[in-house]
């Protein structure tokens, strides 16, 4: 769908703009670290050990992109289910370290979630400034756009509605000139208005770059340019989400202690 690709690129582009960025992987696929340039055999783990209350600062891994990553960690399905179970009973296991991260002045935390509703996302959703939903420009997305617009996709009741206010949507793998793609794009823009954050086109260069272990950070035509525009839009939202701190424009390093919020 593109969640991990987008999370990695937004994190790396914000780091490039001079912000301190931590990328937190909640998905047992453990792929975020690969997108940020770490090797397959990298053993570091954070989320996989969450029940043992690991110290997040000690689990940070520096990447060439400038982003420090908290990998999920290697493991099998049994471990993944153990983590989900632990977070269902004790969401604080994850909420507490995230709260600590967010208390670090200026630190931006980008979180990569597993697909769909899951205990890890539920544990942290109340703490997020912005929740980015990534959808493909296909018929399946057309069916859920009205649910996103009404916040029904996040559940029922006041809590879901409050999270919904912070939820924005990105359409990934949009194909220029493809009638279905264009129809879904029109529909998303009309139904979501300002909660429609942006578009990333389908570009073979995305998968090629990952295979070559490099990132699309130069804003080259295609997905590279779209990811840059998307990051700018997100940075603008983050400044609005954490108002009153006089944060500078995107591209400039923030003065010490400027909170930029987090996604
Ligand atoms: N805009 C895009 N154009 C072409 N391929 C893409 C694009 N975005 C993602 N992909 C590819 O789709 C696959 C899934 O992407 P990924 O970011 O891992 O999705 P998710 O985290 O939602 O499972 C990967 O092979 C990725 O390279
Ligand atoms: Mg993923």
PDB file of C-alpha atoms and ligand atoms in Angstrom:
ATOM      1  CA  UNK A   1       0.000   0.000   0.000  1.00  0.00           C
ATOM      2  CA  UNK A   2       2.942   2.268   0.698  1.00  0.00           C
ATOM      3  CA  UNK A   3       2.790   2.991   4.444  1.00  0.00           C
ATOM      4  CA  UNK A   4       6.392   2.011   5.129  1.00  0.00           C
ATOM      5  CA  UNK A   5       7.696   3.681   1.962  1.00  0.00           C
ATOM      6  CA  UNK A   6       5.945   6.929   2.881  1.00  0.00           C
ATOM      7  CA  UNK A   7       6.940   6.802   6.563  1.00  0.00           C
ATOM      8  CA  UNK A   8      10.609   6.279   5.680  1.00  0.00           C
ATOM      9  CA  UNK A   9      10.698   9.058   3.088  1.00  0.00           C
ATOM     10  CA  UNK A  10       8.837  11.598   5.198  1.00  0.00           C
ATOM     11  CA  UNK A  11      11.161  10.815   8.131  1.00  0.00           C
ATOM     12  CA  UNK A  12      14.299  11.123   5.984  1.00  0.00           C
ATOM     13  CA  UNK A  13      13.147  14.350   4.300  1.00  0.00           C
ATOM     14  CA  UNK A  14      12.328  15.964   7.658  1.00  0.00           C
ATOM     15  CA  UNK A  15      15.733  14.867   8.996  1.00  0.00           C
ATOM     16  CA  UNK A  16      17.308  16.387   5.909  1.00  0.00           C
ATOM     17  CA  UNK A  17      15.553  19.649   6.693  1.00  0.00           C
ATOM     18  CA  UNK A  18      17.416  19.694  10.004  1.00  0.00           C
ATOM     19  CA  UNK A  19      14.845  18.211  12.384  1.00  0.00           C
ATOM     20  CA  UNK A  20      15.668  15.509  14.913  1.00  0.00           C
ATOM     21  CA  UNK A  21      13.563  12.525  13.820  1.00  0.00           C
ATOM     22  CA  UNK A  22      12.868   9.129  15.388  1.00  0.00           C
ATOM     23  CA  UNK A  23      11.119   6.499  13.247  1.00  0.00           C
ATOM     24  CA  UNK A  24       9.263   3.900  15.291  1.00  0.00           C
ATOM     25  CA  UNK A  25       8.322   0.578  13.667  1.00  0.00           C
ATOM     26  CA  UNK A  26       5.227  -1.127  15.081  1.00  0.00           C
ATOM     27  CA  UNK A  27       4.927  -3.639  12.243  1.00  0.00           C
ATOM     28  CA  UNK A  28       6.295  -7.180  12.774  1.00  0.00           C
ATOM     29  CA  UNK A  29       7.379  -7.094   9.112  1.00  0.00           C
ATOM     30  CA  UNK A  30      10.303  -5.089  10.514  1.00  0.00           C
ATOM     31  CA  UNK A  31      10.767  -3.345   7.156  1.00  0.00           C
ATOM     32  CA  UNK A  32      11.092   0.323   8.141  1.00  0.00           C
ATOM     33  CA  UNK A  33      14.799  -0.100   8.931  1.00  0.00           C
ATOM     34  CA  UNK A  34      15.384  -1.545   5.428  1.00  0.00           C
ATOM     35  CA  UNK A  35      13.740   1.484   3.790  1.00  0.00           C
ATOM     36  CA  UNK A  36      16.053   3.693   5.853  1.00  0.00           C
ATOM     37  CA  UNK A  37      19.126   1.844   4.606  1.00  0.00           C
ATOM     38  CA  UNK A  38      19.898  -0.651   7.381  1.00  0.00           C
ATOM     39  CA  UNK A  39      20.949  -4.144   6.273  1.00  0.00           C
ATOM     40  CA  UNK A  40      18.721  -7.219   6.380  1.00  0.00           C
ATOM     41  CA  UNK A  41      20.804  -8.874   9.132  1.00  0.00           C
ATOM     42  CA  UNK A  42      20.500  -5.863  11.479  1.00  0.00           C
ATOM     43  CA  UNK A  43      19.465  -7.464  14.791  1.00  0.00           C
ATOM     44  CA  UNK A  44      18.279  -4.344  16.659  1.00  0.00           C
ATOM     45  CA  UNK A  45      14.814  -4.573  18.224  1.00  0.00           C
ATOM     46  CA  UNK A  46      12.477  -2.354  20.197  1.00  0.00           C
ATOM     47  CA  UNK A  47       8.791  -3.208  19.724  1.00  0.00           C
ATOM     48  CA  UNK A  48       9.397  -6.980  19.721  1.00  0.00           C
ATOM     49  CA  UNK A  49      10.677  -6.635  23.318  1.00  0.00           C
ATOM     50  CA  UNK A  50       8.014  -4.177  24.468  1.00  0.00           C
ATOM     51  CA  UNK A  51       6.704  -6.493  27.212  1.00  0.00           C
ATOM     52  CA  UNK A  52      10.164  -6.343  28.844  1.00  0.00           C
ATOM     53  CA  UNK A  53       9.978  -2.538  28.911  1.00  0.00           C
ATOM     54  CA  UNK A  54      13.119  -1.810  26.860  1.00  0.00           C
ATOM     55  CA  UNK A  55      14.767   1.599  27.228  1.00  0.00           C
ATOM     56  CA  UNK A  56      13.939   3.337  23.929  1.00  0.00           C
ATOM     57  CA  UNK A  57      17.040   5.514  23.999  1.00  0.00           C
ATOM     58  CA  UNK A  58      19.242   2.418  24.146  1.00  0.00           C
ATOM     59  CA  UNK A  59      17.384   0.822  21.220  1.00  0.00           C
ATOM     60  CA  UNK A  60      17.829   3.745  18.774  1.00  0.00           C
ATOM     61  CA  UNK A  61      19.804   2.890  15.643  1.00  0.00           C
ATOM     62  CA  UNK A  62      21.370   5.725  13.649  1.00  0.00           C
ATOM     63  CA  UNK A  63      20.825   5.495   9.877  1.00  0.00           C
ATOM     64  CA  UNK A  64      22.629   7.250   7.024  1.00  0.00           C
ATOM     65  CA  UNK A  65      19.448   9.186   6.293  1.00  0.00           C
ATOM     66  CA  UNK A  66      19.925  11.026   9.581  1.00  0.00           C
ATOM     67  CA  UNK A  67      16.822   9.362  11.031  1.00  0.00           C
ATOM     68  CA  UNK A  68      17.238   7.314  14.198  1.00  0.00           C
ATOM     69  CA  UNK A  69      15.095   4.205  13.967  1.00  0.00           C
ATOM     70  CA  UNK A  70      13.501   2.012  16.619  1.00  0.00           C
ATOM     71  CA  UNK A  71      13.125  -1.236  14.640  1.00  0.00           C
ATOM     72  CA  UNK A  72      10.373  -3.695  15.462  1.00  0.00           C
ATOM     73  CA  UNK A  73      13.041  -6.397  15.550  1.00  0.00           C
ATOM     74  CA  UNK A  74      13.385  -9.808  13.943  1.00  0.00           C
ATOM     75  CA  UNK A  75      11.085 -12.632  14.977  1.00  0.00           C
ATOM     76  CA  UNK A  76       8.341 -15.002  13.989  1.00  0.00           C
ATOM     77  CA  UNK A  77       4.535 -14.964  14.062  1.00  0.00           C
ATOM     78  CA  UNK A  78       4.457 -16.241  17.644  1.00  0.00           C
ATOM     79  CA  UNK A  79       6.496 -13.265  18.825  1.00  0.00           C
ATOM     80  CA  UNK A  80       4.298 -10.878  16.816  1.00  0.00           C
ATOM     81  CA  UNK A  81       1.168 -12.315  18.437  1.00  0.00           C
ATOM     82  CA  UNK A  82       2.811 -12.046  21.860  1.00  0.00           C
ATOM     83  CA  UNK A  83       3.423  -8.330  21.258  1.00  0.00           C
ATOM     84  CA  UNK A  84      -0.162  -7.795  20.086  1.00  0.00           C
ATOM     85  CA  UNK A  85      -1.456  -9.609  23.153  1.00  0.00           C
ATOM     86  CA  UNK A  86       0.773  -7.652  25.552  1.00  0.00           C
ATOM     87  CA  UNK A  87      -0.381  -4.349  24.002  1.00  0.00           C
ATOM     88  CA  UNK A  88      -4.024  -5.368  24.157  1.00  0.00           C
ATOM     89  CA  UNK A  89      -3.795  -5.924  27.906  1.00  0.00           C
ATOM     90  CA  UNK A  90      -1.282  -3.143  28.644  1.00  0.00           C
ATOM     91  CA  UNK A  91      -1.303  -0.348  26.052  1.00  0.00           C
ATOM     92  CA  UNK A  92       0.829   1.693  28.470  1.00  0.00           C
ATOM     93  CA  UNK A  93       3.826  -0.499  27.580  1.00  0.00           C
ATOM     94  CA  UNK A  94       3.970   1.477  24.333  1.00  0.00           C
ATOM     95  CA  UNK A  95       2.209   4.694  25.310  1.00  0.00           C
ATOM     96  CA  UNK A  96       4.693   5.408  28.090  1.00  0.00           C
ATOM     97  CA  UNK A  97       7.899   5.359  25.997  1.00  0.00           C
ATOM     98  CA  UNK A  98       6.135   7.313  23.221  1.00  0.00           C
ATOM     99  CA  UNK A  99       5.074   9.949  25.739  1.00  0.00           C
ATOM    100  CA  UNK A 100       8.704  10.211  26.833  1.00  0.00           C
ATOM    101  CA  UNK A 101       9.839  10.672  23.234  1.00  0.00           C
ATOM    102  CA  UNK A 102       7.252  13.379  22.655  1.00  0.00           C
ATOM    103  CA  UNK A 103       8.462  15.199  25.754  1.00  0.00           C
ATOM    104  CA  UNK A 104      11.881  15.686  24.112  1.00  0.00           C
ATOM    105  CA  UNK A 105      11.795  19.261  22.790  1.00  0.00           C
ATOM    106  CA  UNK A 106      11.692  19.460  19.017  1.00  0.00           C
ATOM    107  CA  UNK A 107      11.750  15.719  18.424  1.00  0.00           C
ATOM    108  CA  UNK A 108       9.529  14.485  15.576  1.00  0.00           C
ATOM    109  CA  UNK A 109       8.341  10.878  15.902  1.00  0.00           C
ATOM    110  CA  UNK A 110       7.162   9.100  12.755  1.00  0.00           C
ATOM    111  CA  UNK A 111       5.375   5.817  13.473  1.00  0.00           C
ATOM    112  CA  UNK A 112       4.899   3.002  10.935  1.00  0.00           C
ATOM    113  CA  UNK A 113       1.858   0.891  11.783  1.00  0.00           C
ATOM    114  CA  UNK A 114       0.837  -2.610  10.705  1.00  0.00           C
ATOM    115  CA  UNK A 115      -2.141  -2.642   8.303  1.00  0.00           C
ATOM    116  CA  UNK A 116      -5.676  -2.188   9.589  1.00  0.00           C
ATOM    117  CA  UNK A 117      -6.866  -1.782  13.157  1.00  0.00           C
ATOM    118  CA  UNK A 118      -4.330  -3.273  15.579  1.00  0.00           C
ATOM    119  CA  UNK A 119      -3.448  -3.090  19.292  1.00  0.00           C
ATOM    120  CA  UNK A 120      -0.201  -1.151  18.694  1.00  0.00           C
ATOM    121  CA  UNK A 121      -1.999   1.636  16.847  1.00  0.00           C
ATOM    122  CA  UNK A 122      -4.784   1.646  19.432  1.00  0.00           C
ATOM    123  CA  UNK A 123      -2.173   2.060  22.189  1.00  0.00           C
ATOM    124  CA  UNK A 124      -0.768   5.249  20.678  1.00  0.00           C
ATOM    125  CA  UNK A 125      -3.566   6.847  18.656  1.00  0.00           C
ATOM    126  CA  UNK A 126      -4.569   9.225  21.461  1.00  0.00           C
ATOM    127  CA  UNK A 127      -1.000  10.593  21.497  1.00  0.00           C
ATOM    128  CA  UNK A 128      -0.649  11.358  17.798  1.00  0.00           C
ATOM    129  CA  UNK A 129      -0.834  14.880  16.404  1.00  0.00           C
ATOM    130  CA  UNK A 130      -1.572  13.581  12.919  1.00  0.00           C
ATOM    131  CA  UNK A 131      -2.736  10.186  11.752  1.00  0.00           C
ATOM    132  CA  UNK A 132      -1.933   9.560   8.087  1.00  0.00           C
ATOM    133  CA  UNK A 133      -4.009   6.939   6.279  1.00  0.00           C
ATOM    134  CA  UNK A 134      -2.481   5.621   3.074  1.00  0.00           C
ATOM    135  CA  UNK A 135      -4.840   4.323   0.404  1.00  0.00           C
ATOM    136  CA  UNK A 136      -4.288   3.074  -3.120  1.00  0.00           C
ATOM    137  CA  UNK A 137      -6.060   4.757  -6.009  1.00  0.00           C
ATOM    138  CA  UNK A 138      -8.279   1.725  -6.662  1.00  0.00           C
ATOM    139  CA  UNK A 139     -11.897   0.603  -6.367  1.00  0.00           C
ATOM    140  CA  UNK A 140     -11.370  -0.671  -2.805  1.00  0.00           C
ATOM    141  CA  UNK A 141     -10.361   2.804  -1.692  1.00  0.00           C
ATOM    142  CA  UNK A 142     -13.365   4.367  -3.400  1.00  0.00           C
ATOM    143  CA  UNK A 143     -15.516   2.210  -1.124  1.00  0.00           C
ATOM    144  CA  UNK A 144     -13.871   3.388   2.124  1.00  0.00           C
ATOM    145  CA  UNK A 145     -13.477   7.102   1.351  1.00  0.00           C
ATOM    146  CA  UNK A 146     -17.016   7.903   2.617  1.00  0.00           C
ATOM    147  CA  UNK A 147     -16.213   6.002   5.834  1.00  0.00           C
ATOM    148  CA  UNK A 148     -13.053   8.063   6.276  1.00  0.00           C
ATOM    149  CA  UNK A 149     -14.981  11.268   5.642  1.00  0.00           C
ATOM    150  CA  UNK A 150     -17.491  10.372   8.376  1.00  0.00           C
ATOM    151  CA  UNK A 151     -14.765   9.024  10.725  1.00  0.00           C
ATOM    152  CA  UNK A 152     -16.668   5.736  10.868  1.00  0.00           C
ATOM    153  CA  UNK A 153     -13.542   3.881   9.751  1.00  0.00           C
ATOM    154  CA  UNK A 154     -11.957   4.587  13.130  1.00  0.00           C
ATOM    155  CA  UNK A 155     -14.861   3.147  15.095  1.00  0.00           C
ATOM    156  CA  UNK A 156     -17.834   4.721  16.828  1.00  0.00           C
ATOM    157  CA  UNK A 157     -18.330   7.281  19.501  1.00  0.00           C
ATOM    158  CA  UNK A 158     -16.597  10.408  20.696  1.00  0.00           C
ATOM    159  CA  UNK A 159     -13.092   8.947  20.941  1.00  0.00           C
ATOM    160  CA  UNK A 160     -13.136   7.763  17.323  1.00  0.00           C
ATOM    161  CA  UNK A 161     -14.449  11.152  16.214  1.00  0.00           C
ATOM    162  CA  UNK A 162     -11.668  12.948  18.096  1.00  0.00           C
ATOM    163  CA  UNK A 163      -8.976  10.772  16.519  1.00  0.00           C
ATOM    164  CA  UNK A 164     -10.738  11.329  13.195  1.00  0.00           C
ATOM    165  CA  UNK A 165     -10.228  15.066  13.457  1.00  0.00           C
ATOM    166  CA  UNK A 166      -6.489  14.445  13.279  1.00  0.00           C
ATOM    167  CA  UNK A 167      -6.711  11.855  10.498  1.00  0.00           C
ATOM    168  CA  UNK A 168      -5.623  12.820   7.000  1.00  0.00           C
ATOM    169  CA  UNK A 169      -5.421  10.727   3.872  1.00  0.00           C
ATOM    170  CA  UNK A 170      -2.785  10.132   1.202  1.00  0.00           C
ATOM    171  CA  UNK A 171      -3.531   8.455  -2.106  1.00  0.00           C
ATOM    172  CA  UNK A 172      -0.597   6.338  -3.258  1.00  0.00           C
ATOM    173  CA  UNK A 173       0.176   4.783  -6.629  1.00  0.00           C
ATOM    174  CA  UNK A 174      -1.977   7.222  -8.570  1.00  0.00           C
ATOM    175  CA  UNK A 175      -1.637   6.699 -12.328  1.00  0.00           C
ATOM    176  CA  UNK A 176      -1.891   9.787 -14.479  1.00  0.00           C
ATOM    177  CA  UNK A 177      -4.406   9.310 -17.267  1.00  0.00           C
ATOM    178  CA  UNK A 178      -5.948   6.177 -15.754  1.00  0.00           C
ATOM    179  CA  UNK A 179      -9.712   6.884 -15.466  1.00  0.00           C
ATOM    180  CA  UNK A 180     -10.189   4.851 -12.262  1.00  0.00           C
ATOM    181  CA  UNK A 181      -7.209   6.505 -10.626  1.00  0.00           C
ATOM    182  CA  UNK A 182      -8.488   9.955 -11.590  1.00  0.00           C
ATOM    183  CA  UNK A 183     -12.008   9.159 -10.383  1.00  0.00           C
ATOM    184  CA  UNK A 184     -10.767   8.012  -6.971  1.00  0.00           C
ATOM    185  CA  UNK A 185      -8.580  11.112  -6.723  1.00  0.00           C
ATOM    186  CA  UNK A 186     -11.553  13.414  -7.504  1.00  0.00           C
ATOM    187  CA  UNK A 187     -13.693  11.550  -5.012  1.00  0.00           C
ATOM    188  CA  UNK A 188     -11.087  11.803  -2.235  1.00  0.00           C
ATOM    189  CA  UNK A 189     -10.551  15.520  -2.834  1.00  0.00           C
ATOM    190  CA  UNK A 190     -14.290  16.241  -2.816  1.00  0.00           C
ATOM    191  CA  UNK A 191     -15.165  14.055   0.161  1.00  0.00           C
ATOM    192  CA  UNK A 192     -12.222  14.962   2.395  1.00  0.00           C
ATOM    193  CA  UNK A 193     -11.408  18.558   1.509  1.00  0.00           C
ATOM    194  CA  UNK A 194      -8.522  19.750   3.718  1.00  0.00           C
ATOM    195  CA  UNK A 195      -8.167  16.284   5.216  1.00  0.00           C
ATOM    196  CA  UNK A 196      -6.843  15.103   1.856  1.00  0.00           C
ATOM    197  CA  UNK A 197      -3.101  15.552   2.322  1.00  0.00           C
ATOM    198  CA  UNK A 198      -1.677  14.569  -1.036  1.00  0.00           C
ATOM    199  CA  UNK A 199      -0.822  12.144  -3.778  1.00  0.00           C
ATOM    200  CA  UNK A 200       2.108   9.941  -4.717  1.00  0.00           C
ATOM    201  CA  UNK A 201       2.176   8.618  -8.266  1.00  0.00           C
ATOM    202  CA  UNK A 202       2.884   5.021  -9.181  1.00  0.00           C
ATOM    203  CA  UNK A 203       6.548   4.921 -10.095  1.00  0.00           C
ATOM    204  CA  UNK A 204       8.702   1.849 -10.695  1.00  0.00           C
ATOM    205  CA  UNK A 205      11.583   3.897  -9.337  1.00  0.00           C
ATOM    206  CA  UNK A 206      10.171   3.393  -5.805  1.00  0.00           C
ATOM    207  CA  UNK A 207      10.743  -0.376  -5.795  1.00  0.00           C
ATOM    208  CA  UNK A 208      14.014  -0.001  -7.711  1.00  0.00           C
ATOM    209  CA  UNK A 209      15.359   2.451  -5.176  1.00  0.00           C
ATOM    210  CA  UNK A 210      14.524   0.084  -2.313  1.00  0.00           C
ATOM    211  CA  UNK A 211      16.244  -2.791  -4.131  1.00  0.00           C
ATOM    212  CA  UNK A 212      19.326  -0.567  -4.597  1.00  0.00           C
ATOM    213  CA  UNK A 213      19.121   0.465  -0.923  1.00  0.00           C
ATOM    214  CA  UNK A 214      18.798   4.143  -1.706  1.00  0.00           C
ATOM    215  CA  UNK A 215      16.024   6.675  -1.036  1.00  0.00           C
ATOM    216  CA  UNK A 216      14.232   9.128  -3.320  1.00  0.00           C
ATOM    217  CA  UNK A 217      15.370  12.248  -1.545  1.00  0.00           C
ATOM    218  CA  UNK A 218      16.430  14.443  -4.453  1.00  0.00           C
ATOM    219  CA  UNK A 219      12.900  15.343  -5.518  1.00  0.00           C
ATOM    220  CA  UNK A 220      13.387  13.775  -8.964  1.00  0.00           C
ATOM    221  CA  UNK A 221      10.320  13.807 -11.263  1.00  0.00           C
ATOM    222  CA  UNK A 222       7.736  11.184 -10.357  1.00  0.00           C
ATOM    223  CA  UNK A 223       7.340   9.764  -6.869  1.00  0.00           C
ATOM    224  CA  UNK A 224      10.446  11.596  -5.621  1.00  0.00           C
ATOM    225  CA  UNK A 225       8.867  14.970  -6.305  1.00  0.00           C
ATOM    226  CA  UNK A 226       5.523  13.851  -4.875  1.00  0.00           C
ATOM    227  CA  UNK A 227       7.151  12.635  -1.643  1.00  0.00           C
ATOM    228  CA  UNK A 228       8.839  16.007  -1.235  1.00  0.00           C
ATOM    229  CA  UNK A 229       5.559  17.888  -1.754  1.00  0.00           C
ATOM    230  CA  UNK A 230       3.815  15.509   0.646  1.00  0.00           C
ATOM    231  CA  UNK A 231       6.457  16.052   3.338  1.00  0.00           C
ATOM    232  CA  UNK A 232       6.105  19.818   2.980  1.00  0.00           C
ATOM    233  CA  UNK A 233       2.337  19.518   3.421  1.00  0.00           C
ATOM    234  CA  UNK A 234       2.803  17.310   6.473  1.00  0.00           C
ATOM    235  CA  UNK A 235       5.382  19.642   8.018  1.00  0.00           C
ATOM    236  CA  UNK A 236       2.875  22.476   7.643  1.00  0.00           C
ATOM    237  CA  UNK A 237       0.182  20.411   9.411  1.00  0.00           C
ATOM    238  CA  UNK A 238       2.603  19.514  12.206  1.00  0.00           C
ATOM    239  CA  UNK A 239       3.273  23.185  12.862  1.00  0.00           C
ATOM    240  CA  UNK A 240      -0.465  23.785  13.084  1.00  0.00           C
ATOM    241  CA  UNK A 241      -0.931  20.736  15.324  1.00  0.00           C
ATOM    242  CA  UNK A 242       1.665  22.075  17.777  1.00  0.00           C
ATOM    243  CA  UNK A 243       0.861  25.802  17.582  1.00  0.00           C
ATOM    244  CA  UNK A 244       2.323  28.723  19.484  1.00  0.00           C
ATOM    245  CA  UNK A 245       5.936  27.652  19.255  1.00  0.00           C
ATOM    246  CA  UNK A 246       6.989  29.905  16.409  1.00  0.00           C
ATOM    247  CA  UNK A 247       8.231  26.991  14.314  1.00  0.00           C
ATOM    248  CA  UNK A 248      10.110  28.103  11.191  1.00  0.00           C
ATOM    249  CA  UNK A 249       9.299  27.220   7.596  1.00  0.00           C
ATOM    250  CA  UNK A 250      10.020  23.812   6.191  1.00  0.00           C
ATOM    251  CA  UNK A 251      13.611  23.537   5.033  1.00  0.00           C
ATOM    252  CA  UNK A 252      15.073  25.563   7.863  1.00  0.00           C
ATOM    253  CA  UNK A 253      16.457  23.967  11.000  1.00  0.00           C
ATOM    254  CA  UNK A 254      14.278  24.764  14.010  1.00  0.00           C
ATOM    255  CA  UNK A 255      15.750  26.761  16.854  1.00  0.00           C
ATOM    256  CA  UNK A 256      16.559  24.642  19.878  1.00  0.00           C
ATOM    257  CA  UNK A 257      13.504  23.440  21.696  1.00  0.00           C
ATOM    258  CA  UNK A 258      10.974  24.075  18.936  1.00  0.00           C
ATOM    259  CA  UNK A 259       8.341  21.331  19.051  1.00  0.00           C
ATOM    260  CA  UNK A 260       7.249  20.360  15.565  1.00  0.00           C
ATOM    261  CA  UNK A 261       4.710  17.865  16.688  1.00  0.00           C
ATOM    262  CA  UNK A 262       4.622  14.347  15.476  1.00  0.00           C
ATOM    263  CA  UNK A 263       2.826  12.040  13.095  1.00  0.00           C
TER     264      UNK A 263
HETATM  265  N1  LIG B   1       4.234   5.074  -5.372  1.00  0.00           N
HETATM  266  C1  LIG B   1       4.643   3.832  -5.611  1.00  0.00           C
HETATM  267  N2  LIG B   1       4.913   3.416  -6.857  1.00  0.00           N
HETATM  268  C2  LIG B   1       5.327   2.145  -7.106  1.00  0.00           C
HETATM  269  N3  LIG B   1       5.513   1.217  -6.153  1.00  0.00           N
HETATM  270  C3  LIG B   1       5.255   1.572  -4.878  1.00  0.00           C
HETATM  271  C4  LIG B   1       4.815   2.883  -4.526  1.00  0.00           C
HETATM  272  N4  LIG B   1       4.638   2.928  -3.174  1.00  0.00           N
HETATM  273  C5  LIG B   1       4.962   1.707  -2.701  1.00  0.00           C
HETATM  274  N5  LIG B   1       5.329   0.885  -3.716  1.00  0.00           N
HETATM  275  C6  LIG B   1       5.738  -0.526  -3.605  1.00  0.00           C
HETATM  276  O1  LIG B   1       4.653  -1.259  -3.043  1.00  0.00           O
HETATM  277  C7  LIG B   1       5.132  -2.247  -2.150  1.00  0.00           C
HETATM  278  C8  LIG B   1       4.503  -2.054  -0.767  1.00  0.00           C
HETATM  279  O2  LIG B   1       4.971  -0.835  -0.199  1.00  0.00           O
HETATM  280  P1  LIG B   1       5.136  -0.653   1.376  1.00  0.00           P
HETATM  281  O3  LIG B   1       5.621   0.715   1.610  1.00  0.00           O
HETATM  282  O4  LIG B   1       5.955  -1.781   1.920  1.00  0.00           O
HETATM  283  O5  LIG B   1       3.623  -0.802   1.820  1.00  0.00           O
HETATM  284  P2  LIG B   1       2.995  -1.140   3.254  1.00  0.00           P
HETATM  285  O6  LIG B   1       3.954  -0.689   4.290  1.00  0.00           O
HETATM  286  O7  LIG B   1       1.718  -0.371   3.285  1.00  0.00           O
HETATM  287  O8  LIG B   1       2.796  -2.624   3.275  1.00  0.00           O
HETATM  288  C9  LIG B   1       6.653  -2.129  -2.147  1.00  0.00           C
HETATM  289  O9  LIG B   1       7.199  -3.052  -3.029  1.00  0.00           O
HETATM  290  C10 LIG B   1       6.880  -0.709  -2.632  1.00  0.00           C
HETATM  291  O10 LIG B   1       8.142  -0.571  -3.271  1.00  0.00           O
HETATM  292 MG1  LIG B   2       4.712  -1.704   5.923  1.00  0.00          MG
END
